[in-house]
């Protein structure tokens, strides 16, 4: 994950760098690669050359090129990277809105506000890059990014795809087996089959017991006796691989 900070005030630039370093120490994945620039024209030229980042943290008021200039340039190139603005004034909030900035933070930036902005930025970036699961519904195909799936239940020959935002997408009646419908997800190590009718996204598991998985939403999905050992083993292997 590449992050670019741009602020022509060295003191403010270091403050954001320190906040980002502190934030990076709290997240296990993905690795954060940071580039700090004090000259906005250098960043403008990099964007023109197609050298892009996933997240931009930009001072609003800079010499030569403003944060809005940078934001407009990003959008004109078709780049949908996350933009976070930091500024001493809230006079430019509307300008930030026009370039679809994710957050608008006032200096001095509070650690809590910065961490929340970064949580959102990482979530948005990972979702945008994530593969998607296609659900056939009565209204047509719906594409659901993997990270938004909490778990899937096979209920009365329909897929109930439970999402992290609390909503549920229900498929039309499936003509093949549950195994066939979720095969692409089973091949992804982020999903575990807990029961003949349930598939769970490991990233959204709050607690594992012998007989069920408690999800972040508080919903409980069963673990069949025949799958208990495999579920526990695969869950531990996944955690060891991704959260070392």
CSV table of C-alpha atoms in Angstrom, one decimal:
chain,number,residue,atom,x,y,z
A,1,UNK,CA,0.0,0.0,0.0
A,2,UNK,CA,1.7,3.2,-1.1
A,3,UNK,CA,0.9,6.5,0.7
A,4,UNK,CA,2.1,9.9,-0.4
A,5,UNK,CA,2.2,12.9,2.1
A,6,UNK,CA,2.6,16.4,0.6
A,7,UNK,CA,3.0,19.5,2.8
A,8,UNK,CA,5.4,22.4,2.1
A,9,UNK,CA,5.7,23.1,5.9
A,10,UNK,CA,8.5,20.8,7.2
A,11,UNK,CA,7.1,20.8,10.7
A,12,UNK,CA,3.6,19.8,9.6
A,13,UNK,CA,5.1,17.3,7.2
A,14,UNK,CA,7.0,15.6,10.1
A,15,UNK,CA,3.9,15.6,12.3
A,16,UNK,CA,1.9,13.7,9.7
A,17,UNK,CA,4.8,11.3,9.0
A,18,UNK,CA,4.9,10.6,12.8
A,19,UNK,CA,1.2,10.0,12.9
A,20,UNK,CA,1.4,7.7,10.0
A,21,UNK,CA,4.3,5.8,11.5
A,22,UNK,CA,2.3,5.4,14.7
A,23,UNK,CA,-0.7,4.2,12.8
A,24,UNK,CA,1.4,1.8,10.8
A,25,UNK,CA,2.5,0.2,14.1
A,26,UNK,CA,-1.1,-0.6,14.9
A,27,UNK,CA,-2.1,-2.4,11.7
A,28,UNK,CA,-0.7,-5.8,10.7
A,29,UNK,CA,-1.6,-5.7,7.1
A,30,UNK,CA,-1.1,-4.4,4.5
A,31,UNK,CA,2.5,-3.0,4.7
A,32,UNK,CA,2.5,0.8,4.4
A,33,UNK,CA,5.1,2.4,2.1
A,34,UNK,CA,5.3,6.1,2.6
A,35,UNK,CA,6.7,8.9,0.5
A,36,UNK,CA,6.9,12.4,2.0
A,37,UNK,CA,7.2,15.4,-0.3
A,38,UNK,CA,7.5,19.1,0.5
A,39,UNK,CA,7.3,20.3,-3.1
A,40,UNK,CA,3.8,20.0,-4.6
A,41,UNK,CA,5.1,20.6,-8.1
A,42,UNK,CA,7.2,17.4,-7.8
A,43,UNK,CA,4.0,15.5,-6.9
A,44,UNK,CA,2.1,17.1,-9.7
A,45,UNK,CA,4.8,15.9,-12.2
A,46,UNK,CA,4.8,12.4,-10.8
A,47,UNK,CA,1.0,12.2,-11.3
A,48,UNK,CA,1.4,13.5,-14.8
A,49,UNK,CA,4.0,10.7,-15.4
A,50,UNK,CA,1.6,8.1,-14.1
A,51,UNK,CA,3.5,7.4,-10.9
A,52,UNK,CA,0.5,7.0,-8.6
A,53,UNK,CA,-0.2,6.1,-5.0
A,54,UNK,CA,-3.1,4.4,-3.2
A,55,UNK,CA,-3.7,7.2,-0.7
A,56,UNK,CA,-2.8,10.9,-0.7
A,57,UNK,CA,-2.5,13.0,2.4
A,58,UNK,CA,-2.3,16.6,1.2
A,59,UNK,CA,-2.0,20.0,2.7
A,60,UNK,CA,-4.7,22.3,1.4
A,61,UNK,CA,-2.7,25.5,1.1
A,62,UNK,CA,0.7,25.2,-0.5
A,63,UNK,CA,2.8,27.4,-2.8
A,64,UNK,CA,2.9,26.8,-6.6
A,65,UNK,CA,0.3,24.0,-6.4
A,66,UNK,CA,-2.5,23.8,-3.9
A,67,UNK,CA,-3.9,20.6,-2.5
A,68,UNK,CA,-7.0,21.2,-4.6
A,69,UNK,CA,-4.8,21.5,-7.7
A,70,UNK,CA,-3.3,18.1,-6.9
A,71,UNK,CA,-6.7,16.6,-6.3
A,72,UNK,CA,-8.2,18.0,-9.5
A,73,UNK,CA,-5.2,16.7,-11.4
A,74,UNK,CA,-5.6,13.2,-9.9
A,75,UNK,CA,-9.2,13.1,-10.9
A,76,UNK,CA,-8.6,14.4,-14.4
A,77,UNK,CA,-6.1,11.5,-15.0
A,78,UNK,CA,-8.9,9.0,-14.0
A,79,UNK,CA,-7.2,8.1,-10.7
A,80,UNK,CA,-9.6,7.1,-7.9
A,81,UNK,CA,-7.0,7.0,-5.1
A,82,UNK,CA,-8.2,8.1,-1.7
A,83,UNK,CA,-7.5,11.8,-0.8
A,84,UNK,CA,-7.3,13.1,2.7
A,85,UNK,CA,-6.9,16.8,3.2
A,86,UNK,CA,-5.2,18.5,6.2
A,87,UNK,CA,-5.5,22.3,6.6
A,88,UNK,CA,-5.6,25.1,9.2
A,89,UNK,CA,-8.9,26.4,7.7
A,90,UNK,CA,-12.3,24.9,7.0
A,91,UNK,CA,-12.9,27.4,4.2
A,92,UNK,CA,-12.1,24.9,1.5
A,93,UNK,CA,-14.4,22.1,2.5
A,94,UNK,CA,-16.6,22.5,-0.5
A,95,UNK,CA,-13.6,22.4,-2.9
A,96,UNK,CA,-12.5,19.1,-1.2
A,97,UNK,CA,-16.0,17.7,-1.8
A,98,UNK,CA,-15.7,18.4,-5.5
A,99,UNK,CA,-12.7,16.2,-5.8
A,100,UNK,CA,-14.4,13.5,-3.7
A,101,UNK,CA,-12.0,13.8,-0.8
A,102,UNK,CA,-12.5,11.1,1.8
A,103,UNK,CA,-11.7,13.2,4.8
A,104,UNK,CA,-11.0,16.9,5.6
A,105,UNK,CA,-8.9,17.2,8.8
A,106,UNK,CA,-8.1,20.5,10.6
A,107,UNK,CA,-4.6,21.1,12.0
A,108,UNK,CA,-3.3,20.3,14.5
A,109,UNK,CA,-4.6,16.9,13.4
A,110,UNK,CA,-5.9,14.8,16.4
A,111,UNK,CA,-4.5,11.3,16.5
A,112,UNK,CA,-8.1,9.8,16.8
A,113,UNK,CA,-9.3,11.7,13.7
A,114,UNK,CA,-6.2,10.7,11.7
A,115,UNK,CA,-6.5,7.0,12.7
A,116,UNK,CA,-10.2,7.0,11.7
A,117,UNK,CA,-9.4,8.6,8.4
A,118,UNK,CA,-6.7,6.0,7.7
A,119,UNK,CA,-9.0,3.1,8.7
A,120,UNK,CA,-11.5,4.4,6.1
A,121,UNK,CA,-8.9,4.9,3.5
A,122,UNK,CA,-7.4,1.4,3.8
A,123,UNK,CA,-10.9,-0.1,3.9
A,124,UNK,CA,-11.9,1.8,0.8
A,125,UNK,CA,-8.7,0.9,-1.1
A,126,UNK,CA,-8.8,-2.8,-0.2
A,127,UNK,CA,-12.4,-3.0,-1.2
A,128,UNK,CA,-11.8,-1.3,-4.5
A,129,UNK,CA,-9.0,-3.7,-5.4
A,130,UNK,CA,-10.8,-6.8,-4.1
A,131,UNK,CA,-12.2,-9.5,-6.3
A,132,UNK,CA,-16.0,-9.7,-6.3
A,133,UNK,CA,-18.6,-12.5,-5.9
A,134,UNK,CA,-21.5,-12.4,-8.4
A,135,UNK,CA,-24.9,-13.0,-6.9
A,136,UNK,CA,-27.8,-13.8,-9.3
A,137,UNK,CA,-30.9,-12.0,-7.9
A,138,UNK,CA,-34.4,-11.2,-9.1
A,139,UNK,CA,-33.0,-7.8,-10.1
A,140,UNK,CA,-30.1,-9.1,-12.0
A,141,UNK,CA,-26.4,-9.8,-11.2
A,142,UNK,CA,-25.0,-8.0,-8.1
A,143,UNK,CA,-21.2,-7.8,-7.7
A,144,UNK,CA,-20.2,-8.0,-4.0
A,145,UNK,CA,-16.5,-7.4,-3.1
A,146,UNK,CA,-15.1,-10.2,-1.0
A,147,UNK,CA,-14.3,-8.0,2.0
A,148,UNK,CA,-18.0,-6.9,2.3
A,149,UNK,CA,-19.1,-10.5,2.7
A,150,UNK,CA,-19.5,-11.5,6.4
A,151,UNK,CA,-20.9,-15.0,5.7
A,152,UNK,CA,-23.1,-16.9,3.2
A,153,UNK,CA,-26.0,-19.2,4.1
A,154,UNK,CA,-27.7,-21.7,1.9
A,155,UNK,CA,-31.4,-21.3,2.9
A,156,UNK,CA,-34.1,-23.1,0.9
A,157,UNK,CA,-31.9,-23.3,-2.2
A,158,UNK,CA,-31.2,-19.6,-2.1
A,159,UNK,CA,-28.0,-17.9,-1.2
A,160,UNK,CA,-28.4,-15.4,1.6
A,161,UNK,CA,-25.2,-13.3,1.4
A,162,UNK,CA,-24.9,-11.4,4.7
A,163,UNK,CA,-22.9,-8.2,4.4
A,164,UNK,CA,-20.7,-6.3,6.9
A,165,UNK,CA,-23.1,-3.3,6.7
A,166,UNK,CA,-25.9,-5.5,8.1
A,167,UNK,CA,-27.7,-5.9,4.8
A,168,UNK,CA,-28.5,-9.2,3.1
A,169,UNK,CA,-28.6,-10.0,-0.6
A,170,UNK,CA,-30.7,-13.0,-1.5
A,171,UNK,CA,-30.1,-14.9,-4.7
A,172,UNK,CA,-32.7,-16.6,-6.9
A,173,UNK,CA,-33.2,-20.3,-6.5
A,174,UNK,CA,-29.9,-22.0,-7.2
A,175,UNK,CA,-29.9,-24.9,-9.7
A,176,UNK,CA,-26.5,-26.3,-8.7
A,177,UNK,CA,-25.1,-27.4,-5.3
A,178,UNK,CA,-24.0,-25.0,-2.6
A,179,UNK,CA,-20.5,-26.3,-3.2
A,180,UNK,CA,-20.6,-25.3,-6.8
A,181,UNK,CA,-22.0,-21.9,-6.0
A,182,UNK,CA,-19.3,-21.0,-3.5
A,183,UNK,CA,-16.4,-22.8,-5.2
A,184,UNK,CA,-14.5,-19.6,-6.0
A,185,UNK,CA,-14.7,-18.4,-2.4
A,186,UNK,CA,-13.6,-21.8,-1.0
A,187,UNK,CA,-10.5,-21.5,-3.1
A,188,UNK,CA,-9.7,-18.2,-1.3
A,189,UNK,CA,-8.1,-18.8,2.1
A,190,UNK,CA,-10.1,-15.9,3.6
A,191,UNK,CA,-13.2,-18.1,3.6
A,192,UNK,CA,-14.0,-21.2,5.6
A,193,UNK,CA,-16.8,-23.7,5.2
A,194,UNK,CA,-18.1,-24.3,8.7
A,195,UNK,CA,-21.2,-26.3,7.9
A,196,UNK,CA,-23.0,-27.8,4.9
A,197,UNK,CA,-25.0,-24.6,4.7
A,198,UNK,CA,-22.6,-21.9,5.9
A,199,UNK,CA,-19.4,-20.2,4.6
A,200,UNK,CA,-17.7,-17.6,6.8
A,201,UNK,CA,-15.3,-14.8,6.0
A,202,UNK,CA,-12.4,-15.3,8.4
A,203,UNK,CA,-11.7,-11.6,8.5
A,204,UNK,CA,-15.0,-10.9,10.2
A,205,UNK,CA,-14.8,-13.6,12.9
A,206,UNK,CA,-15.0,-12.2,16.4
A,207,UNK,CA,-14.6,-15.4,18.3
A,208,UNK,CA,-14.3,-19.2,17.6
A,209,UNK,CA,-15.8,-21.8,19.9
A,210,UNK,CA,-16.1,-25.6,19.5
A,211,UNK,CA,-19.6,-25.4,18.0
A,212,UNK,CA,-19.9,-22.0,16.3
A,213,UNK,CA,-18.3,-18.9,15.0
A,214,UNK,CA,-19.3,-15.5,16.5
A,215,UNK,CA,-19.1,-12.9,13.8
A,216,UNK,CA,-18.3,-9.2,14.3
A,217,UNK,CA,-21.9,-8.4,13.8
A,218,UNK,CA,-22.8,-10.6,16.8
A,219,UNK,CA,-24.4,-13.2,14.5
A,220,UNK,CA,-23.6,-16.8,15.3
A,221,UNK,CA,-23.1,-19.4,12.6
A,222,UNK,CA,-22.8,-23.2,13.4
A,223,UNK,CA,-19.8,-25.4,13.0
A,224,UNK,CA,-20.7,-29.0,12.3
A,225,UNK,CA,-19.1,-31.8,14.3
A,226,UNK,CA,-17.5,-33.3,11.2
A,227,UNK,CA,-15.8,-29.9,10.4
A,228,UNK,CA,-14.7,-28.8,13.8
A,229,UNK,CA,-11.1,-29.9,13.5
A,230,UNK,CA,-10.6,-28.6,10.0
A,231,UNK,CA,-12.3,-25.3,10.8
A,232,UNK,CA,-10.1,-24.7,13.9
A,233,UNK,CA,-6.9,-25.7,12.0
A,234,UNK,CA,-7.6,-23.5,9.0
A,235,UNK,CA,-8.6,-20.6,11.2
A,236,UNK,CA,-5.3,-20.8,13.1
A,237,UNK,CA,-3.3,-21.2,9.9
A,238,UNK,CA,-5.0,-18.1,8.4
A,239,UNK,CA,-4.3,-16.0,11.4
A,240,UNK,CA,-0.6,-17.2,11.5
A,241,UNK,CA,-0.2,-16.3,7.8
A,242,UNK,CA,-1.8,-12.9,7.8
A,243,UNK,CA,-1.3,-11.5,11.3
A,244,UNK,CA,2.3,-12.3,12.1
